[in-house]
Short mmCIF file of N, CA and C in Angstrom, two decimals:
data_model
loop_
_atom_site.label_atom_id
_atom_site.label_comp_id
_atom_site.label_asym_id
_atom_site.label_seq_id
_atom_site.Cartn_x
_atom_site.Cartn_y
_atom_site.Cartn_z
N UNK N 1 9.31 -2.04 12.56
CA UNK N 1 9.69 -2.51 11.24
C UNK N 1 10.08 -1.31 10.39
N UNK N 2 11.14 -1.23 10.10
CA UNK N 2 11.90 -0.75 8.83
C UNK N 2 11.16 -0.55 7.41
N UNK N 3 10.55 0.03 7.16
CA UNK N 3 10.23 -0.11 5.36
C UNK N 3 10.73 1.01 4.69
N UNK N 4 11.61 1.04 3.92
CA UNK N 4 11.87 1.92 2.49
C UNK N 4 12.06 1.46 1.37
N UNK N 5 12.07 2.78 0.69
CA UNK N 5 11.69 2.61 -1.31
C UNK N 5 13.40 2.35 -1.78
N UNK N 6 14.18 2.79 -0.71
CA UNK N 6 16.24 2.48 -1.37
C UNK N 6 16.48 0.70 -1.45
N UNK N 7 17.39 0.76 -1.60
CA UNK N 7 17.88 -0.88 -1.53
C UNK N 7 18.60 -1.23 -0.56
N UNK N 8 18.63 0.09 0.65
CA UNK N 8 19.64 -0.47 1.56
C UNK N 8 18.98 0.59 2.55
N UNK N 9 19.63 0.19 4.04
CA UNK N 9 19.20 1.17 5.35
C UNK N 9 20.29 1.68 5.65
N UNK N 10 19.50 3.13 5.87
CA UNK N 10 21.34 4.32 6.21
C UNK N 10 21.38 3.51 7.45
N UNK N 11 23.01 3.68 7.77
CA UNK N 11 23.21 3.09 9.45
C UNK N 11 23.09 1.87 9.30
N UNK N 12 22.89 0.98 8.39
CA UNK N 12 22.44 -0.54 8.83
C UNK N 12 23.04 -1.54 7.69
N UNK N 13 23.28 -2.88 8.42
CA UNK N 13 23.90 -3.48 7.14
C UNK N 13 22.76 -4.73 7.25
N UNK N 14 22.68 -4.68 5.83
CA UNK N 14 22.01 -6.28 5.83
C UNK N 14 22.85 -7.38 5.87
N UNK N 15 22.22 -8.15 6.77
CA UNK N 15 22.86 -9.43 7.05
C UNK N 15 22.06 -10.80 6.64
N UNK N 16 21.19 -10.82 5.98
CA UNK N 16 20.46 -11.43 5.77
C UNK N 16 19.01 -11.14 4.76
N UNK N 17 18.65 -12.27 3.92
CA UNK N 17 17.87 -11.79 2.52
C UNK N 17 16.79 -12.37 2.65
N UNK N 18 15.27 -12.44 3.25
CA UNK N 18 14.74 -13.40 3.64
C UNK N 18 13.47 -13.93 2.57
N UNK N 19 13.55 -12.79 1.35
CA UNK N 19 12.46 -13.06 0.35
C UNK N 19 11.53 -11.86 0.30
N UNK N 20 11.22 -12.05 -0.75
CA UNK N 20 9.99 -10.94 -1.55
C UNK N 20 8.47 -11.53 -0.37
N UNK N 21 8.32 -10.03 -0.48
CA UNK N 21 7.19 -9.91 0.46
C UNK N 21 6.15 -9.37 -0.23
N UNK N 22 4.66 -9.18 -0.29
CA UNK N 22 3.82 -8.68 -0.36
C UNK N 22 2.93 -8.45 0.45
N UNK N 23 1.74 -7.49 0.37
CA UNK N 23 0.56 -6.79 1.30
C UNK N 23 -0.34 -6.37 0.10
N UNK N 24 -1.62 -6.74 -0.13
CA UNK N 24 -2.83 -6.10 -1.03
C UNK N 24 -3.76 -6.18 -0.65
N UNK N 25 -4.78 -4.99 -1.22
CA UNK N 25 -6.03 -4.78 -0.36
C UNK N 25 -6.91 -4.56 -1.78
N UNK N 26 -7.84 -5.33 -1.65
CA UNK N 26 -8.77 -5.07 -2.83
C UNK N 26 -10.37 -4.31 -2.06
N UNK N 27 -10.48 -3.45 -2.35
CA UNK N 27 -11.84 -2.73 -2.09
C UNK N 27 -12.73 -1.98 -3.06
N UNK N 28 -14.14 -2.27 -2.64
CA UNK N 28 -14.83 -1.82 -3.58
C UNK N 28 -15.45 -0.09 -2.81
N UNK N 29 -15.73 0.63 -4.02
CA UNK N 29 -15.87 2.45 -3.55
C UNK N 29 -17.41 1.77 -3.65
N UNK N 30 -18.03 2.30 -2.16
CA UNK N 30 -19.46 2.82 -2.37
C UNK N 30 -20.12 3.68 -3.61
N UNK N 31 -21.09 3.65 -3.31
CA UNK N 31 -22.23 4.55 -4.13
C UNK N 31 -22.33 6.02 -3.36
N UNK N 32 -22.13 6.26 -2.35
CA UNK N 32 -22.30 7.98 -1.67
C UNK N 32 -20.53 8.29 -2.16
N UNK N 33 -19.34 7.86 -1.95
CA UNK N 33 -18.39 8.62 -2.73
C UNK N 33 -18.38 8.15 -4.42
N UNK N 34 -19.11 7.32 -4.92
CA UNK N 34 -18.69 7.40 -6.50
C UNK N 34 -19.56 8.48 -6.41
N UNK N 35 -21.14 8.85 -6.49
CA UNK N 35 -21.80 10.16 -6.25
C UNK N 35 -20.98 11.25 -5.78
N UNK N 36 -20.39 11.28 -5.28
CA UNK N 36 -19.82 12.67 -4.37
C UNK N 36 -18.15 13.11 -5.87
N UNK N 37 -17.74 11.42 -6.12
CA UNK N 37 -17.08 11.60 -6.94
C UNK N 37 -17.01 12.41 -8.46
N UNK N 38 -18.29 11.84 -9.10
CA UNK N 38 -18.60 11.95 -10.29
C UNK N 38 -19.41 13.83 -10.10
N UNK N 39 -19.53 14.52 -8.76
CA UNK N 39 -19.88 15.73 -8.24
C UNK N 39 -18.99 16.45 -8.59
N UNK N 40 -17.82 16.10 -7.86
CA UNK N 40 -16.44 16.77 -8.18
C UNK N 40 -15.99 16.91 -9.71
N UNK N 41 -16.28 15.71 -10.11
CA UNK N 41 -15.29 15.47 -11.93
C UNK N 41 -16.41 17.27 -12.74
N UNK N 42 -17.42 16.92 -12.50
CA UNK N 42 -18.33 18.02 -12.83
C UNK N 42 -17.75 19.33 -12.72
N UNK N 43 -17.81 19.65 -11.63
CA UNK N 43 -17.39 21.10 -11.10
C UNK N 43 -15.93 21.75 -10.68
N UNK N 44 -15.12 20.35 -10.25
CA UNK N 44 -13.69 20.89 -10.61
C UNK N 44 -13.57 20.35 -8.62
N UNK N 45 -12.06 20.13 -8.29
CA UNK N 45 -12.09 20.13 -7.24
C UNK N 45 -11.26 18.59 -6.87
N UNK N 46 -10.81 18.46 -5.34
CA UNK N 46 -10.60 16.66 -4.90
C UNK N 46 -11.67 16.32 -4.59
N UNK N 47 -11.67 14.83 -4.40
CA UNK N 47 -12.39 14.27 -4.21
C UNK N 47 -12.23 13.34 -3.04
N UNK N 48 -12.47 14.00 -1.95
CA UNK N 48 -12.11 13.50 -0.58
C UNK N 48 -12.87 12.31 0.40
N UNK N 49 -13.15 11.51 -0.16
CA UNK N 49 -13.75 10.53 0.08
C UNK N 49 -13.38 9.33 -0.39
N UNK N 50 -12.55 9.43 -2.14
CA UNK N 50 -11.83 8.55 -2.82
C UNK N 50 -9.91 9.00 -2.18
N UNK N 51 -10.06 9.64 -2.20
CA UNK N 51 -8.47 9.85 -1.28
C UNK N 51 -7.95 9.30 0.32
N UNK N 52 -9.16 9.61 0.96
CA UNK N 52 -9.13 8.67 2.14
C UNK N 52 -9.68 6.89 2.23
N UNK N 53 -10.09 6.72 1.01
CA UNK N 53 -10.05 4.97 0.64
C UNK N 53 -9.03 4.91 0.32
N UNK N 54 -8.38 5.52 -0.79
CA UNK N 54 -7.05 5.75 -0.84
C UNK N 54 -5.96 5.07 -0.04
N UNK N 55 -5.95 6.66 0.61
CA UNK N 55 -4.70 6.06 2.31
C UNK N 55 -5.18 4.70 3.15
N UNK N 56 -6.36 4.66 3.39
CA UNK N 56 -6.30 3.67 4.43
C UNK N 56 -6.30 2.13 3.63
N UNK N 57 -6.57 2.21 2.29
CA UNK N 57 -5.67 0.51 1.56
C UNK N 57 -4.63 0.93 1.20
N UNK N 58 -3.67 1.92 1.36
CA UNK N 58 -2.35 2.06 1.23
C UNK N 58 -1.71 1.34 2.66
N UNK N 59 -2.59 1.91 3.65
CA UNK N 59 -1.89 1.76 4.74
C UNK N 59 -1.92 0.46 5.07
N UNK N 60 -3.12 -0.42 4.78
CA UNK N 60 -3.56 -1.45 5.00
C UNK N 60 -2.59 -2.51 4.63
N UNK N 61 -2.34 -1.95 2.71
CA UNK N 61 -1.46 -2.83 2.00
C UNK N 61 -0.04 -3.22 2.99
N UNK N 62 -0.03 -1.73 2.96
CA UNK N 62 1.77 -1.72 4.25
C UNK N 62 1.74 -2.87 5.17
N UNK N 63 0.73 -2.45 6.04
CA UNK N 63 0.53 -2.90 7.26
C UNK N 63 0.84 -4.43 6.99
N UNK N 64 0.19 -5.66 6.15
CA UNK N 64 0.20 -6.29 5.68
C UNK N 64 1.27 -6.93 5.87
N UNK N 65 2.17 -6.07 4.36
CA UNK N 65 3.29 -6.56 4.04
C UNK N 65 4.40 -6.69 4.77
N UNK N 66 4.11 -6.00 5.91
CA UNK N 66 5.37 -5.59 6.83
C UNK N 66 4.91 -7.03 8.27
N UNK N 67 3.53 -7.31 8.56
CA UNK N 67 3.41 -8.59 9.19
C UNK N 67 3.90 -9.51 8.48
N UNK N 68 3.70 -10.15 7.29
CA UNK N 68 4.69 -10.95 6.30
C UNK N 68 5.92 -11.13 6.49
N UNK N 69 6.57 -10.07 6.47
CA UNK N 69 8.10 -9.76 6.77
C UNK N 69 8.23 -10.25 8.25
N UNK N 70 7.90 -10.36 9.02
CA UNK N 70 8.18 -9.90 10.40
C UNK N 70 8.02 -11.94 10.57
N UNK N 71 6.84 -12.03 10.01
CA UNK N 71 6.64 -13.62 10.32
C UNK N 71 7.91 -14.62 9.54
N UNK N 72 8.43 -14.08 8.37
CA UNK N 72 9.49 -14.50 7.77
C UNK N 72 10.90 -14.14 8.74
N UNK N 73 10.86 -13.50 10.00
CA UNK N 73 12.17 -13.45 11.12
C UNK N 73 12.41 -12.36 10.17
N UNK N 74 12.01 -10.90 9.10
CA UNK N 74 13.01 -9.89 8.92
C UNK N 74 12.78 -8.76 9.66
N UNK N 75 13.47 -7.93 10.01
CA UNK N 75 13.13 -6.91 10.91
C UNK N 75 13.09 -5.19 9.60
N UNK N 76 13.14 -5.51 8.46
CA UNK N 76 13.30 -4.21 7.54
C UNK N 76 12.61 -4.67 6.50
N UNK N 77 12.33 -3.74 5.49
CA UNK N 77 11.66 -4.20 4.43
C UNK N 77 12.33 -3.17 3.10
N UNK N 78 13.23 -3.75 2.01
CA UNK N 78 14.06 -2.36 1.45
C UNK N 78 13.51 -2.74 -0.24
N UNK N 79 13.56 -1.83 -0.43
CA UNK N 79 13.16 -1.87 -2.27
C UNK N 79 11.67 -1.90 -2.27
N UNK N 80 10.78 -1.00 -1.42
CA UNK N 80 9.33 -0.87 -1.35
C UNK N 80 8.49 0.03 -2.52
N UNK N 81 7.67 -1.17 -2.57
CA UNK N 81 7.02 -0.57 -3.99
C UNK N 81 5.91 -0.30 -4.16
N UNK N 82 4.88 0.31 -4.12
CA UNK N 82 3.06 0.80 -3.67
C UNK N 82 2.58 0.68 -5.14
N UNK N 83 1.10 0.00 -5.83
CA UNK N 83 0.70 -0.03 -6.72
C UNK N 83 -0.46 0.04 -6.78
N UNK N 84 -0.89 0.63 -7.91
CA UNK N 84 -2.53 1.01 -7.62
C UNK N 84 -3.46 0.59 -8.71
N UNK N 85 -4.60 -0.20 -8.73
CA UNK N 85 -5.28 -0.66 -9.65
C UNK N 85 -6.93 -1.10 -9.61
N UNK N 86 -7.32 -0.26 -10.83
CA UNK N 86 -8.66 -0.37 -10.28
C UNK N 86 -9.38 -1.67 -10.85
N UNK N 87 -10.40 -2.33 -10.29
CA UNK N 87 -10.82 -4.01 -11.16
C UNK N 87 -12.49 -3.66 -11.29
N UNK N 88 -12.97 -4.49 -11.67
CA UNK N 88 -14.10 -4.49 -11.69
C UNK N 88 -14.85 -3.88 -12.41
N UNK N 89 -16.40 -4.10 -12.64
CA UNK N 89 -16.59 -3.57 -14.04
C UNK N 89 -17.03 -1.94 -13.58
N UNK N 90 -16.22 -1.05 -14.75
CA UNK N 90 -16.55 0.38 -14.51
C UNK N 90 -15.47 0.49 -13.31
N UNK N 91 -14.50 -0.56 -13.30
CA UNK N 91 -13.30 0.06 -12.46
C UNK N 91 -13.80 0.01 -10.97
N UNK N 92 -14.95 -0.30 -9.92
CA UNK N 92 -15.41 0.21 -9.03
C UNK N 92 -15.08 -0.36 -8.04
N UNK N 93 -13.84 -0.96 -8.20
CA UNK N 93 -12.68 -1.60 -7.26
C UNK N 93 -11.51 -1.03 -7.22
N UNK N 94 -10.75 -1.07 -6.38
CA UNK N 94 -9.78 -0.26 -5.86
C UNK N 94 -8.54 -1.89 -5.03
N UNK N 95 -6.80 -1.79 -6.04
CA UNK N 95 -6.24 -3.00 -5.17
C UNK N 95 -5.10 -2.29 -5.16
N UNK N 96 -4.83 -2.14 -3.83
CA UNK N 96 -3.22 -1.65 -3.82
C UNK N 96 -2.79 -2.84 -3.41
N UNK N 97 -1.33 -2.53 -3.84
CA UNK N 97 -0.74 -3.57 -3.35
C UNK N 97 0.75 -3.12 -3.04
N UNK N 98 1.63 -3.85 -2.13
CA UNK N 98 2.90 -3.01 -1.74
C UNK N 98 3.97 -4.50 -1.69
N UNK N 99 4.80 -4.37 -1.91
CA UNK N 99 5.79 -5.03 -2.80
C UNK N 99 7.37 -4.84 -1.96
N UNK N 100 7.88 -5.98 -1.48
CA UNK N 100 9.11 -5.14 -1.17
C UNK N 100 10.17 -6.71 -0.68
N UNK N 101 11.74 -6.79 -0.38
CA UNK N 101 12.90 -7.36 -0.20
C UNK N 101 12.69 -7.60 1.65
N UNK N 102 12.06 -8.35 2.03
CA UNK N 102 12.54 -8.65 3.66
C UNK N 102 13.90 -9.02 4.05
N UNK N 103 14.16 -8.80 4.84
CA UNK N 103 15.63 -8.64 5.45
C UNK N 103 15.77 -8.38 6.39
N UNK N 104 17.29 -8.53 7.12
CA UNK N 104 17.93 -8.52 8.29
C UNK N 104 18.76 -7.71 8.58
N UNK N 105 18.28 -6.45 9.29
CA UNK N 105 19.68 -5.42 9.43
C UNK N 105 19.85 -5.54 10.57
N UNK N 106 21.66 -5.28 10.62
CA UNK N 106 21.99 -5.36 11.85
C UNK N 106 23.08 -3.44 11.97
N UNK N 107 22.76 -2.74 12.87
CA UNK N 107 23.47 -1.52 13.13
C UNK N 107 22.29 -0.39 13.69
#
């Protein structure tokens, strides 16, 4: 599967528009990285524990959105959009979500 942030695929023509797709992952951050977190905000530094929840509901979101697509017959996904938002009280939720045009390229 095809996914990019352009509106179109180099090399490829769309032949087909199959609908807005989505992928979101809502997760909540433990208590050992908000601790490890609120360590870092202190002393200066990343915070590598909230960065790798991070990637893997980024990836998740993708992953997602791009089965969506695929079950809708598109083989690309163009105009991809990643969003990040925290819920819950004191924020201690984490929802990406990824956003994008399914479609049919042919080339």
């Amino acid at each position: 599967m095809i996914c990019v942030t352009t509106p179109t695929v180099q090399n490829g023509t769309i032949i087909e528009y199959k609908g807005i797709v989505f992928g979101e992952v809502i997760e909540g951050v433990n208590f050992i990285k908000d601790f490890g977190a609120s360590l870092r905000n202190l002393v200066g530094g990343r915070s590598q524990g909230y960065e790798e929840e991070l990637i893997r509901a980024r990836q998740e979101a993708l992953a997602e959105m791009e089965q969506r697509a695929m079950q809708m017959g598109a083989n690309a996904v163009v105009g991809v959009k990643v969003d990040y938002e925290t819920l819950g009280e004191g924020g201690t939720m984490l929802m990406v979500s990824a956003s994008g045009t399914a479609v049919v390229i042919q080339g």
